[in-house]
Short mmCIF file of C-alpha atoms in Angstrom, two decimals:
data_model
loop_
_atom_site.label_atom_id
_atom_site.label_comp_id
_atom_site.label_asym_id
_atom_site.label_seq_id
_atom_site.Cartn_x
_atom_site.Cartn_y
_atom_site.Cartn_z
CA MET A 133 -36.63 215.51 -40.07
CA ARG A 134 -37.18 219.36 -39.05
CA LYS A 135 -38.70 220.65 -36.32
CA VAL A 136 -41.96 222.89 -36.39
CA VAL A 137 -41.43 225.64 -32.74
CA SER A 138 -43.66 227.92 -32.41
CA GLY A 139 -43.57 231.23 -29.04
CA LEU A 140 -45.99 232.78 -28.16
CA PHE A 141 -46.33 235.95 -25.58
CA ILE A 142 -48.86 234.70 -23.30
CA SER A 143 -50.84 236.13 -21.01
CA LEU A 144 -52.41 234.55 -17.24
CA ASP A 145 -56.14 234.46 -19.10
CA GLY A 146 -54.95 233.31 -22.11
CA VAL A 147 -54.51 236.19 -24.25
CA VAL A 148 -52.39 236.35 -27.46
CA GLU A 149 -53.24 239.10 -29.23
CA SER A 150 -51.61 242.48 -29.28
CA PRO A 151 -48.84 241.37 -26.30
CA ASP A 152 -47.29 245.13 -26.70
CA GLN A 153 -50.40 246.55 -24.81
CA TRP A 154 -50.10 244.73 -21.87
CA GLN A 155 -46.94 243.58 -22.03
CA PHE A 156 -44.41 244.56 -19.02
CA ALA A 157 -41.52 243.82 -19.28
CA PHE A 158 -38.94 241.91 -21.54
CA ASP A 159 -35.94 240.86 -19.45
CA GLU A 160 -32.43 239.22 -20.92
CA GLU A 161 -34.14 235.12 -19.75
CA MET A 162 -36.78 236.00 -22.41
CA GLY A 163 -34.02 237.70 -25.05
CA ALA A 164 -32.44 234.90 -24.50
CA SER A 165 -34.85 232.23 -25.07
CA LEU A 166 -36.10 234.22 -28.50
CA ALA A 167 -32.19 234.19 -29.65
CA THR A 168 -32.31 230.07 -28.94
CA THR A 169 -35.40 230.28 -31.45
CA LEU A 170 -32.96 232.45 -33.86
CA GLU A 171 -29.90 230.00 -33.18
CA THR A 172 -31.77 227.12 -33.66
CA THR A 173 -34.09 227.71 -36.48
CA ASP A 174 -33.58 229.04 -40.29
CA THR A 175 -37.53 229.27 -41.57
CA VAL A 176 -40.66 230.98 -40.42
CA LEU A 177 -44.15 229.97 -40.60
CA LEU A 178 -47.09 233.36 -40.96
CA GLY A 179 -50.37 233.24 -41.03
CA ARG A 180 -52.02 235.68 -42.79
CA VAL A 181 -52.38 238.47 -40.04
CA THR A 182 -48.68 238.48 -38.66
CA TYR A 183 -47.09 238.52 -42.50
CA SER A 184 -50.01 241.64 -43.16
CA GLU A 185 -48.77 243.31 -39.84
CA TRP A 186 -45.04 242.15 -40.13
CA ALA A 187 -44.61 242.77 -43.90
CA GLY A 188 -44.86 246.33 -43.58
CA TYR A 189 -42.44 246.78 -40.67
CA TRP A 190 -39.39 244.49 -40.16
CA PRO A 191 -37.75 245.97 -43.93
CA THR A 192 -37.55 249.21 -42.70
CA VAL A 193 -35.71 247.87 -39.63
CA THR A 194 -32.21 248.66 -40.36
CA GLY A 195 -30.82 249.96 -36.67
CA GLY A 196 -31.67 249.91 -32.83
CA GLU A 197 -32.19 246.77 -30.70
CA ASP A 198 -34.36 245.07 -33.28
CA ALA A 199 -31.47 245.64 -36.61
CA GLY A 200 -30.45 241.89 -35.32
CA PHE A 201 -34.43 240.25 -35.33
CA ALA A 202 -34.79 242.40 -37.89
CA ASP A 203 -32.00 241.11 -40.42
CA TRP A 204 -32.61 237.38 -39.40
CA ILE A 205 -36.66 237.74 -39.89
CA ASN A 206 -35.98 239.49 -43.32
CA ASN A 207 -33.06 237.33 -44.80
CA ALA A 208 -35.22 234.01 -43.67
CA PRO A 209 -37.67 232.33 -46.06
CA LYS A 210 -40.60 232.76 -44.84
CA TYR A 211 -43.36 230.57 -45.48
CA VAL A 212 -47.55 232.11 -45.38
CA ALA A 213 -50.51 229.69 -44.76
CA SER A 214 -53.08 232.42 -46.10
CA THR A 215 -56.26 231.32 -47.93
CA THR A 216 -57.26 235.10 -48.57
CA LEU A 217 -53.49 236.70 -50.12
CA GLU A 218 -53.26 236.72 -53.23
CA ASP A 219 -49.65 237.33 -53.14
CA VAL A 220 -47.07 237.77 -50.75
CA GLY A 221 -44.35 239.73 -53.09
CA GLU A 222 -43.94 242.80 -51.22
CA TRP A 223 -41.56 241.05 -48.27
CA ALA A 224 -38.26 239.42 -49.50
CA ASN A 225 -37.96 235.46 -49.25
CA SER A 226 -42.02 235.40 -48.62
CA THR A 227 -43.84 232.65 -50.17
CA LEU A 228 -47.43 231.75 -50.43
CA ILE A 229 -48.18 228.44 -49.08
CA ARG A 230 -51.28 227.64 -52.33
CA GLY A 231 -52.93 224.06 -51.38
CA ASP A 232 -52.85 222.03 -48.32
CA LEU A 233 -51.83 223.17 -45.12
CA THR A 234 -50.79 220.17 -44.15
CA THR A 235 -49.04 218.82 -47.05
CA ALA A 236 -46.82 222.29 -47.40
CA VAL A 237 -45.62 221.87 -43.81
CA GLN A 238 -45.17 217.98 -44.22
CA ARG A 239 -42.44 219.18 -47.41
CA LEU A 240 -41.26 221.50 -45.28
CA LYS A 241 -40.03 219.38 -42.03
CA GLU A 242 -38.82 216.95 -44.42
CA GLY A 243 -36.54 219.22 -46.52
CA GLU A 244 -33.27 220.43 -45.32
CA GLY A 245 -31.98 223.03 -42.87
CA LYS A 246 -32.30 223.90 -38.95
CA GLY A 247 -35.55 224.54 -37.71
CA ILE A 248 -39.29 225.99 -38.71
CA SER A 249 -40.17 228.96 -36.41
CA VAL A 250 -43.96 229.51 -36.49
CA ALA A 251 -43.98 233.65 -35.49
CA GLY A 252 -46.58 234.93 -33.65
CA SER A 253 -49.60 234.05 -35.48
CA PRO A 254 -51.93 231.94 -33.12
CA THR A 255 -54.70 230.89 -35.76
CA LEU A 256 -51.57 229.41 -37.38
CA VAL A 257 -50.71 227.68 -33.76
CA ARG A 258 -53.76 226.30 -33.20
CA SER A 259 -54.41 224.90 -36.98
CA LEU A 260 -50.89 222.79 -36.14
CA LEU A 261 -51.81 221.74 -33.34
CA GLU A 262 -54.79 220.49 -34.28
CA ARG A 263 -52.53 218.52 -37.25
CA ASP A 264 -50.38 217.23 -35.81
CA LEU A 265 -47.89 219.96 -37.18
CA LEU A 266 -46.22 221.23 -33.90
CA ASP A 267 -43.24 219.24 -32.01
CA GLU A 268 -43.04 222.51 -30.01
CA LEU A 269 -45.06 225.00 -28.07
CA VAL A 270 -43.35 227.46 -26.19
CA LEU A 271 -44.62 229.80 -23.70
CA LEU A 272 -43.62 233.10 -22.70
CA ILE A 273 -46.21 233.40 -18.91
CA HIS A 274 -46.85 236.97 -18.36
CA PRO A 275 -48.07 237.44 -14.52
CA VAL A 276 -50.97 239.55 -16.23
CA ILE A 277 -54.38 239.16 -17.06
CA ALA A 278 -54.71 241.17 -20.34
CA GLY A 279 -58.71 241.03 -19.86
CA GLU A 280 -61.78 241.56 -21.88
CA GLY A 281 -62.27 241.93 -25.68
CA ARG A 282 -58.69 240.19 -26.91
CA ARG A 283 -57.94 236.82 -28.48
CA ARG A 284 -57.36 234.05 -26.27
CA LEU A 285 -54.80 230.96 -27.76
CA PHE A 286 -57.31 228.19 -27.82
CA ALA A 287 -61.68 228.70 -27.95
CA GLU A 288 -63.57 227.86 -24.75
CA ASP A 289 -64.71 225.29 -27.90
CA ALA A 290 -61.45 224.00 -28.74
CA ALA A 291 -60.87 220.04 -28.93
CA LEU A 292 -58.58 218.13 -26.37
CA LYS A 293 -55.24 217.85 -26.72
CA LYS A 294 -52.46 216.77 -24.37
CA LEU A 295 -48.94 218.02 -23.98
CA ALA A 296 -46.20 217.27 -21.94
CA LEU A 297 -44.27 219.51 -20.14
CA VAL A 298 -40.70 220.16 -20.93
CA SER A 299 -39.49 222.45 -19.06
CA ALA A 300 -40.28 225.88 -16.93
CA ARG A 301 -38.67 228.84 -16.02
CA PRO A 302 -39.02 232.10 -13.98
CA THR A 303 -37.73 234.91 -15.28
CA SER A 304 -36.61 237.96 -13.43
CA SER A 305 -39.57 240.19 -14.36
CA GLY A 306 -42.14 237.08 -13.29
CA VAL A 307 -42.72 235.58 -16.21
CA VAL A 308 -42.43 232.26 -16.72
CA ILE A 309 -41.42 230.37 -19.85
CA ALA A 310 -42.87 226.94 -20.34
CA THR A 311 -42.09 224.68 -23.65
CA TYR A 312 -44.54 221.57 -24.40
CA ARG A 313 -44.42 219.01 -26.67
CA PRO A 314 -47.50 217.48 -27.94
CA VAL A 315 -48.06 213.96 -26.61
CA ARG A 316 -49.13 212.02 -30.04
#
């Protein structure tokens, strides 16, 4: 069965929104972690917000340091979880998940291929965790407090969910890459 894996940049105070505004460094170890994700997954799950932001950007990237990721994400099958979007045809290889999210993700997990990566999409990550559909949560924890006015990964009223630490390692810039699996 295929695994669903999410990797998120997160601040010490739990902020995942707009990491470009508070992420101070991107080191080799973080790049290696993300490269591993690209090597071990071939399908992408996206929420509405991330899809809407990325669909207008990644197809335009053809060179530079982001060209490898752009090529990967543009060619990967992308499944978009949204109850408000009507169509996701503007970005090649994108499919709108219609109907029940749990059923759709279970079908993807039972299908052929490598793992399934959740790109950004913290709201979707929360939904997948709540439904026991997320197999691994990789947090790249930055030693920074992002502050007020930004969305955190989990709301104050989130239900109790136990996770087991699989690995944790610091990087040269002080980021900790922590991998968790839900306790089932």
